[in-house]
Amino acid sequence: MTCCRVCGTKIEAFMSFGAMPIANGFLSPDEIGGEYFFELAPAFCDGCGMFQLIDQPAPEKMFHENYAFYSSTSRHMQTHFKDFAGMVIQRVFAGRTDPFVVELGSNDGIMLRNFKEAGYLHLGVEPSSNVADVAREQGIRTISEFFNLELAKKIVAEHGHADAVLSANVMCHIPDINGVAAGIAYLLKKDGVLMFEDPYLGSMIEKTSYDQIYDEHVFIFSGTSVGAAFGRHGLELIDLLPQTTHGGSMRYVLAPKGSHPISPNVSMILEKERAQGLHQPETYAAFKANCEQSRSDLVGLLRSLKEQGKRVVGYAATSKSTTVTNYCGIGPDLIEYISDTTPIKQGKLTPGTHIPVKPYETFQEKMPDYALLFAWNHAVEIFEKEQIFKAKGGKWITFVPQVGIVE
Ligand code: TYD
Ligand code: ZN
């Protein structure tokens, strides 16, 4: 029997994406045969509304000294985190002396850099040491550990309580959410603020963006489930701010109960989630049917292009593309290579499906007829950058919200 990680209610998978490798487990050809697989199967908890994976690989298998995700590869994300930091400075730091900010999962320092440059006391907690090193090299204070209550106590003993605790695309990675919430509740000042953002369940259901479901994302949050999970640790939602990043995210703003006024956004969004049926099993049955349709449409399109002798490549070897290629059974027979700007991924093969990952220059030099946009969440930035591809007659294929050729 599997139980909800938040409230202990019995949960069952409503669908399975099949055997999945580690989403960022890019491998060299000599590592074929030794890959780790687990069953990627999501469930929805009737008790507290938390959407979660039944099984998740051990954190050490995903976040280590060779972690392949560097946050600063997207220019738009750099602007996004500058704005996020600006909001914290304006909304939380105003009127406070020597405010202290802690970020959980600070990666290469994409957000903390802004606090460092403005001279604020800051601390990043980042278990993947290779990305943490990049931050440290820029003078951003970072420790390479997993966050929990014990670490929170150590941080408080050394630096005092925090005015703000932040995280982006990290909270949904942490299976022991109760341990983390207890740590944050301890770490925050009585009037401190927790702000974090992650891909949003409402957007995923609306767009059938099932590629948000992969090993690292043990949870896909909603306002309802975050309110319930952190409510157990004395924190309450004081605001909910929808974001366009990662194809639809939510920024959750929480504080110790009763310490801050509550924005009308909170009840508005919670009501919207009810109206969308995020609490109903029928919603997930429909989502499953939509995923199956998306898979058959995408595979059908790729096969037909292949039959027409077209060259198709993938654009950006994202974490989420691992779910798409493995669930749909898309290998090098349908996609020649995937181009990606991250050096650590280049020359490797995609997890499970073994499509070669090539440097971005390969895409520029040998432009294909079609490019399947795995980084559909960065479409605006990428279309802007790739005007030559379009001018040469190249076409984009997308699969969110529907499979199709972008006109
Ligand atoms: P992202 O959607 O942030 O990834 P994930 O699904 O892993 O959260 O995309 C990051 C990846 O996309 C990273 O491997 C770099 C690659 N990428 C490119 O190759 N070119 C680009 O223009 C962009 C924006 C990303
Ligand atoms: Zn639950």
Coordinates of N, CA, C and O and ligand atoms in Angstrom, one line a residue, residues 24 69 73-74 214 246 315-320 339-342 345 375 377-378 381-382 385, ligand 1:
N24 N 17.4 13.3 -16.1 CA 18.7 14.0 -16.4 C 19.8 13.0 -16.5 O 21.0 13.4 -16.4
F69 N 21.4 19.9 -15.1 CA 20.6 21.1 -15.3 C 21.2 22.3 -14.7 O 21.4 22.4 -13.5
T73 N 20.8 28.8 -18.4 CA 20.9 28.6 -19.8 C 19.9 29.4 -20.6 O 20.0 29.6 -21.8
S74 N 18.9 29.9 -19.9 CA 17.8 30.7 -20.6 C 17.9 32.1 -20.2 O 18.0 32.4 -19.0
Y214 N 7.9 13.9 -14.2 CA 9.2 13.0 -14.3 C 9.8 12.9 -12.9 O 9.3 13.5 -12.0
H246 N 7.9 27.8 -17.3 CA 7.7 26.4 -17.3 C 6.3 26.0 -17.8 O 5.7 25.1 -17.3
Y315 N 14.8 19.8 -30.4 CA 15.4 21.1 -30.0 C 15.3 21.2 -28.5 O 14.2 21.2 -27.9
A316 N 16.5 21.1 -27.8 CA 16.6 21.2 -26.4 C 16.4 19.8 -25.7 O 15.2 19.3 -25.7
A317 N 17.4 19.2 -25.1 CA 17.3 17.9 -24.4 C 16.9 18.2 -23.0 O 17.7 18.1 -22.1
T318 N 15.7 18.6 -22.8 CA 15.1 19.0 -21.5 C 14.9 17.8 -20.6 O 14.8 16.7 -21.1
S319 N 14.8 18.0 -19.3 CA 14.5 16.9 -18.4 C 13.1 16.3 -18.8 O 13.0 15.1 -18.8
K320 N 12.2 17.2 -19.1 CA 10.8 16.7 -19.4 C 10.7 15.9 -20.7 O 9.8 15.1 -20.9
S339 N 19.5 18.8 -30.3 CA 20.5 19.9 -30.1 C 20.3 20.5 -28.7 O 19.1 20.7 -28.3
D340 N 21.4 20.8 -28.0 CA 21.3 21.4 -26.7 C 22.5 22.2 -26.4 O 23.6 21.8 -26.8
T341 N 22.3 23.3 -25.7 CA 23.4 24.2 -25.4 C 24.2 23.9 -24.2 O 25.2 24.5 -23.9
T342 N 23.8 22.9 -23.4 CA 24.5 22.5 -22.2 C 25.7 21.6 -22.5 O 25.5 20.4 -22.9
K345 N 25.7 17.8 -21.5 CA 24.8 16.9 -22.2 C 25.3 16.5 -23.6 O 24.9 15.4 -24.1
A375 N 11.6 22.1 -25.6 CA 11.6 23.3 -24.7 C 10.4 24.2 -25.1 O 10.6 25.4 -25.2
N377 N 8.2 25.4 -23.4 CA 8.0 26.5 -22.4 C 8.9 27.7 -22.8 O 8.6 28.8 -22.2
H378 N 9.9 27.6 -23.6 CA 10.8 28.7 -23.9 C 10.5 29.1 -25.4 O 11.3 29.7 -26.0
E381 N 11.3 32.8 -26.6 CA 12.7 33.1 -26.7 C 13.3 32.4 -27.8 O 14.1 32.9 -28.6
I382 N 12.9 31.1 -28.0 CA 13.6 30.3 -29.1 C 13.1 30.7 -30.5 O 14.0 30.9 -31.4
K385 N 15.0 33.7 -31.5 CA 16.4 33.4 -31.8 C 16.6 32.6 -33.1 O 17.7 32.7 -33.7
Ligands
TYD1 P1 14.0 23.8 -19.6 O1 12.7 23.8 -20.3 O2 14.3 24.8 -18.6 O3 14.3 22.3 -19.0 P2 13.7 21.2 -18.1 O4 12.6 20.5 -18.8 O5 14.9 20.4 -17.9 O6 13.2 21.9 -16.8 O7 15.1 23.8 -20.7 C1 16.5 23.7 -20.4 C2 17.2 22.9 -21.4 O8 17.0 23.3 -22.7 C3 18.7 22.9 -21.2 O9 19.2 21.6 -21.5 C4 19.2 23.9 -22.3 C5 18.2 23.7 -23.4 N1 18.0 24.9 -24.2 C6 18.6 25.0 -25.5 O10 19.3 24.0 -25.9 N2 18.4 26.1 -26.2 C7 17.6 27.1 -25.8 O11 17.5 28.1 -26.5 C8 17.0 27.0 -24.5 C9 16.1 28.1 -24.0 C10 17.2 25.9 -23.7

